[in-house]
């Protein structure tokens, strides 16, 4: 058995992010270009805005504009329902896939296809190990894991955050850094 747990399609442990960031605003076009990434699949809740919110924080709006100006293609892939995701995606002017059922990879595949890019050119940006990191690793694309924007209010997500701690500690112990 692999000492790090099951491995995903990229040959990395499914619970490990490719790279961690302090926030989405820490992801730069230069970083993406350096890694051959020209499209991002974006999670919504606690990655771009608060849970259930339609409000876009100013620093995220600025970051989205920077990505678009750099020619980075963007699409949302959320586990949330259409009535939550569609208005948010429309407001920021990007394609979306709702009810993705992450960590299953099918929603990620649909989002990637909407942007018309290959798997080698896309990465997932999210905030949760058990949905975003596992889903991206199963699908075989890099996961750029951001620290959650806000304290989680749902007890189930707070429990997942506790369970994520030893996995993220292992990421750091193996030399992973937070940009």
Short mmCIF file of C-alpha atoms in Angstrom, two decimals:
data_model
loop_
_atom_site.label_atom_id
_atom_site.label_comp_id
_atom_site.label_asym_id
_atom_site.label_seq_id
_atom_site.Cartn_x
_atom_site.Cartn_y
_atom_site.Cartn_z
CA UNK A 1 0.00 0.00 0.00
CA UNK A 2 1.17 3.49 -0.83
CA UNK A 3 2.28 5.18 2.45
CA UNK A 4 0.56 8.42 1.44
CA UNK A 5 -2.78 6.81 0.61
CA UNK A 6 -4.41 6.07 -2.71
CA UNK A 7 -2.99 7.88 -5.70
CA UNK A 8 -5.02 9.84 -8.21
CA UNK A 9 -4.66 10.07 -11.97
CA UNK A 10 -1.61 12.36 -11.72
CA UNK A 11 0.18 9.80 -9.52
CA UNK A 12 -0.12 11.98 -6.43
CA UNK A 13 -2.02 11.11 -3.24
CA UNK A 14 -5.66 12.03 -3.77
CA UNK A 15 -5.82 14.14 -0.61
CA UNK A 16 -2.83 16.32 -1.52
CA UNK A 17 -3.08 19.69 -3.25
CA UNK A 18 -0.71 20.46 -6.07
CA UNK A 19 -0.08 23.87 -4.51
CA UNK A 20 -1.61 25.82 -1.65
CA UNK A 21 -2.34 29.56 -1.72
CA UNK A 22 -3.35 32.06 0.94
CA UNK A 23 -6.29 33.12 -1.26
CA UNK A 24 -7.33 33.13 -4.91
CA UNK A 25 -5.73 36.56 -5.20
CA UNK A 26 -2.35 34.91 -4.54
CA UNK A 27 -2.62 32.91 -7.77
CA UNK A 28 -0.91 34.91 -10.49
CA UNK A 29 -1.00 34.71 -14.28
CA UNK A 30 2.78 34.20 -14.10
CA UNK A 31 2.38 31.14 -11.87
CA UNK A 32 -0.23 29.71 -14.25
CA UNK A 33 1.89 30.38 -17.35
CA UNK A 34 4.93 28.82 -15.68
CA UNK A 35 2.90 25.65 -15.11
CA UNK A 36 1.23 25.52 -18.53
CA UNK A 37 -2.20 26.36 -17.14
CA UNK A 38 -4.43 28.49 -19.37
CA UNK A 39 -7.82 27.73 -17.81
CA UNK A 40 -9.19 27.52 -14.27
CA UNK A 41 -12.19 25.65 -12.95
CA UNK A 42 -13.36 27.62 -9.92
CA UNK A 43 -15.22 26.57 -6.80
CA UNK A 44 -17.55 29.24 -5.40
CA UNK A 45 -18.37 28.89 -1.70
CA UNK A 46 -15.50 30.00 0.53
CA UNK A 47 -13.20 30.23 -2.50
CA UNK A 48 -14.65 33.22 -4.37
CA UNK A 49 -17.23 34.38 -1.82
CA UNK A 50 -18.96 33.33 1.39
CA UNK A 51 -21.35 30.37 1.57
CA UNK A 52 -24.61 31.27 -0.12
CA UNK A 53 -23.49 34.82 -0.93
CA UNK A 54 -23.96 36.50 -4.30
CA UNK A 55 -21.59 39.30 -3.27
CA UNK A 56 -18.14 39.34 -4.80
CA UNK A 57 -15.39 40.72 -2.53
CA UNK A 58 -13.43 43.53 -4.15
CA UNK A 59 -10.10 41.67 -4.12
CA UNK A 60 -11.72 38.67 -5.86
CA UNK A 61 -13.33 40.89 -8.49
CA UNK A 62 -9.93 42.48 -9.14
CA UNK A 63 -8.32 39.01 -9.38
CA UNK A 64 -10.98 37.75 -11.83
CA UNK A 65 -10.41 40.79 -14.04
CA UNK A 66 -6.65 40.21 -13.91
CA UNK A 67 -7.13 36.58 -14.97
CA UNK A 68 -9.42 37.56 -17.84
CA UNK A 69 -7.01 40.28 -19.02
CA UNK A 70 -4.20 37.71 -18.98
CA UNK A 71 -6.29 35.45 -21.24
CA UNK A 72 -6.98 32.82 -18.58
CA UNK A 73 -10.24 31.02 -19.30
CA UNK A 74 -12.57 30.64 -16.32
CA UNK A 75 -15.54 28.43 -15.48
CA UNK A 76 -17.32 27.63 -12.24
CA UNK A 77 -17.88 24.07 -11.05
CA UNK A 78 -19.88 23.97 -7.84
CA UNK A 79 -21.61 21.27 -5.86
CA UNK A 80 -24.36 23.78 -5.16
CA UNK A 81 -27.65 23.96 -7.04
CA UNK A 82 -28.38 25.88 -10.25
CA UNK A 83 -30.42 28.57 -8.46
CA UNK A 84 -27.35 29.41 -6.35
CA UNK A 85 -24.63 29.06 -9.01
CA UNK A 86 -26.23 30.48 -12.19
CA UNK A 87 -26.78 34.07 -10.94
CA UNK A 88 -23.27 34.20 -9.48
CA UNK A 89 -21.66 32.91 -12.69
CA UNK A 90 -23.71 35.31 -14.80
CA UNK A 91 -22.71 38.26 -12.60
CA UNK A 92 -19.01 37.53 -13.10
CA UNK A 93 -19.42 36.57 -16.76
CA UNK A 94 -18.23 32.96 -16.78
CA UNK A 95 -19.60 29.56 -17.77
CA UNK A 96 -20.77 27.28 -14.98
CA UNK A 97 -21.67 23.74 -14.04
CA UNK A 98 -23.83 23.29 -10.96
CA UNK A 99 -24.49 20.19 -8.86
CA UNK A 100 -21.06 18.80 -9.83
CA UNK A 101 -21.03 16.11 -7.14
CA UNK A 102 -17.32 16.65 -6.41
CA UNK A 103 -15.25 14.63 -5.68
CA UNK A 104 -16.72 12.78 -8.67
CA UNK A 105 -14.89 14.08 -11.75
CA UNK A 106 -17.85 14.40 -14.16
CA UNK A 107 -18.73 18.01 -13.34
CA UNK A 108 -15.09 19.01 -13.71
CA UNK A 109 -14.99 17.34 -17.13
CA UNK A 110 -18.10 19.30 -18.20
CA UNK A 111 -16.59 22.59 -17.02
CA UNK A 112 -13.33 21.86 -18.85
CA UNK A 113 -15.17 21.01 -22.06
CA UNK A 114 -17.15 24.27 -21.88
CA UNK A 115 -13.82 26.11 -22.02
CA UNK A 116 -12.52 23.95 -24.88
CA UNK A 117 -9.15 23.14 -23.31
CA UNK A 118 -7.27 19.91 -22.70
CA UNK A 119 -6.74 18.43 -19.25
CA UNK A 120 -3.06 19.44 -19.47
CA UNK A 121 -4.10 23.11 -19.66
CA UNK A 122 -6.56 23.32 -16.76
CA UNK A 123 -6.43 23.37 -12.96
CA UNK A 124 -9.08 23.46 -10.24
CA UNK A 125 -9.14 26.26 -7.67
CA UNK A 126 -10.98 25.36 -4.47
CA UNK A 127 -10.86 25.40 -0.68
CA UNK A 128 -11.74 21.85 0.45
CA UNK A 129 -9.60 18.73 0.46
CA UNK A 130 -12.41 16.17 0.40
CA UNK A 131 -14.29 17.71 -2.52
CA UNK A 132 -11.92 19.91 -4.53
CA UNK A 133 -8.52 18.22 -4.03
CA UNK A 134 -9.87 14.69 -4.26
CA UNK A 135 -12.04 15.54 -7.29
CA UNK A 136 -9.19 17.22 -9.18
CA UNK A 137 -6.78 14.40 -8.36
CA UNK A 138 -9.31 11.76 -9.47
CA UNK A 139 -9.82 13.71 -12.70
CA UNK A 140 -6.09 14.08 -13.23
CA UNK A 141 -5.73 17.86 -13.09
CA UNK A 142 -3.75 20.06 -10.69
CA UNK A 143 -5.54 21.46 -7.66
CA UNK A 144 -4.68 24.91 -6.41
CA UNK A 145 -6.04 24.82 -2.88
CA UNK A 146 -6.81 28.14 -1.20
CA UNK A 147 -7.34 28.79 2.45
CA UNK A 148 -11.08 29.25 3.10
CA UNK A 149 -12.19 32.88 2.92
CA UNK A 150 -14.39 32.75 6.01
CA UNK A 151 -15.04 30.61 9.08
CA UNK A 152 -17.40 27.81 8.12
CA UNK A 153 -20.89 27.99 9.59
CA UNK A 154 -22.14 24.54 8.62
CA UNK A 155 -21.24 21.88 11.22
CA UNK A 156 -20.54 19.28 8.50
CA UNK A 157 -17.96 21.54 6.83
CA UNK A 158 -16.40 22.45 10.19
CA UNK A 159 -15.95 18.70 10.82
CA UNK A 160 -14.30 18.29 7.40
CA UNK A 161 -11.90 21.13 8.25
CA UNK A 162 -10.81 19.25 11.39
CA UNK A 163 -10.28 16.09 9.33
CA UNK A 164 -8.27 18.08 6.74
CA UNK A 165 -5.71 19.31 9.28
CA UNK A 166 -3.47 16.20 9.39
CA UNK A 167 -3.57 15.94 5.58
CA UNK A 168 -2.49 19.55 5.13
CA UNK A 169 0.17 19.10 7.83
CA UNK A 170 1.55 16.20 5.77
CA UNK A 171 1.58 18.45 2.69
CA UNK A 172 3.72 20.97 4.59
CA UNK A 173 5.92 18.25 6.15
CA UNK A 174 6.73 16.93 2.65
CA UNK A 175 7.96 20.38 1.65
CA UNK A 176 4.74 21.89 0.34
CA UNK A 177 4.55 25.62 0.81
CA UNK A 178 1.77 28.19 0.82
CA UNK A 179 2.11 30.97 -1.76
#
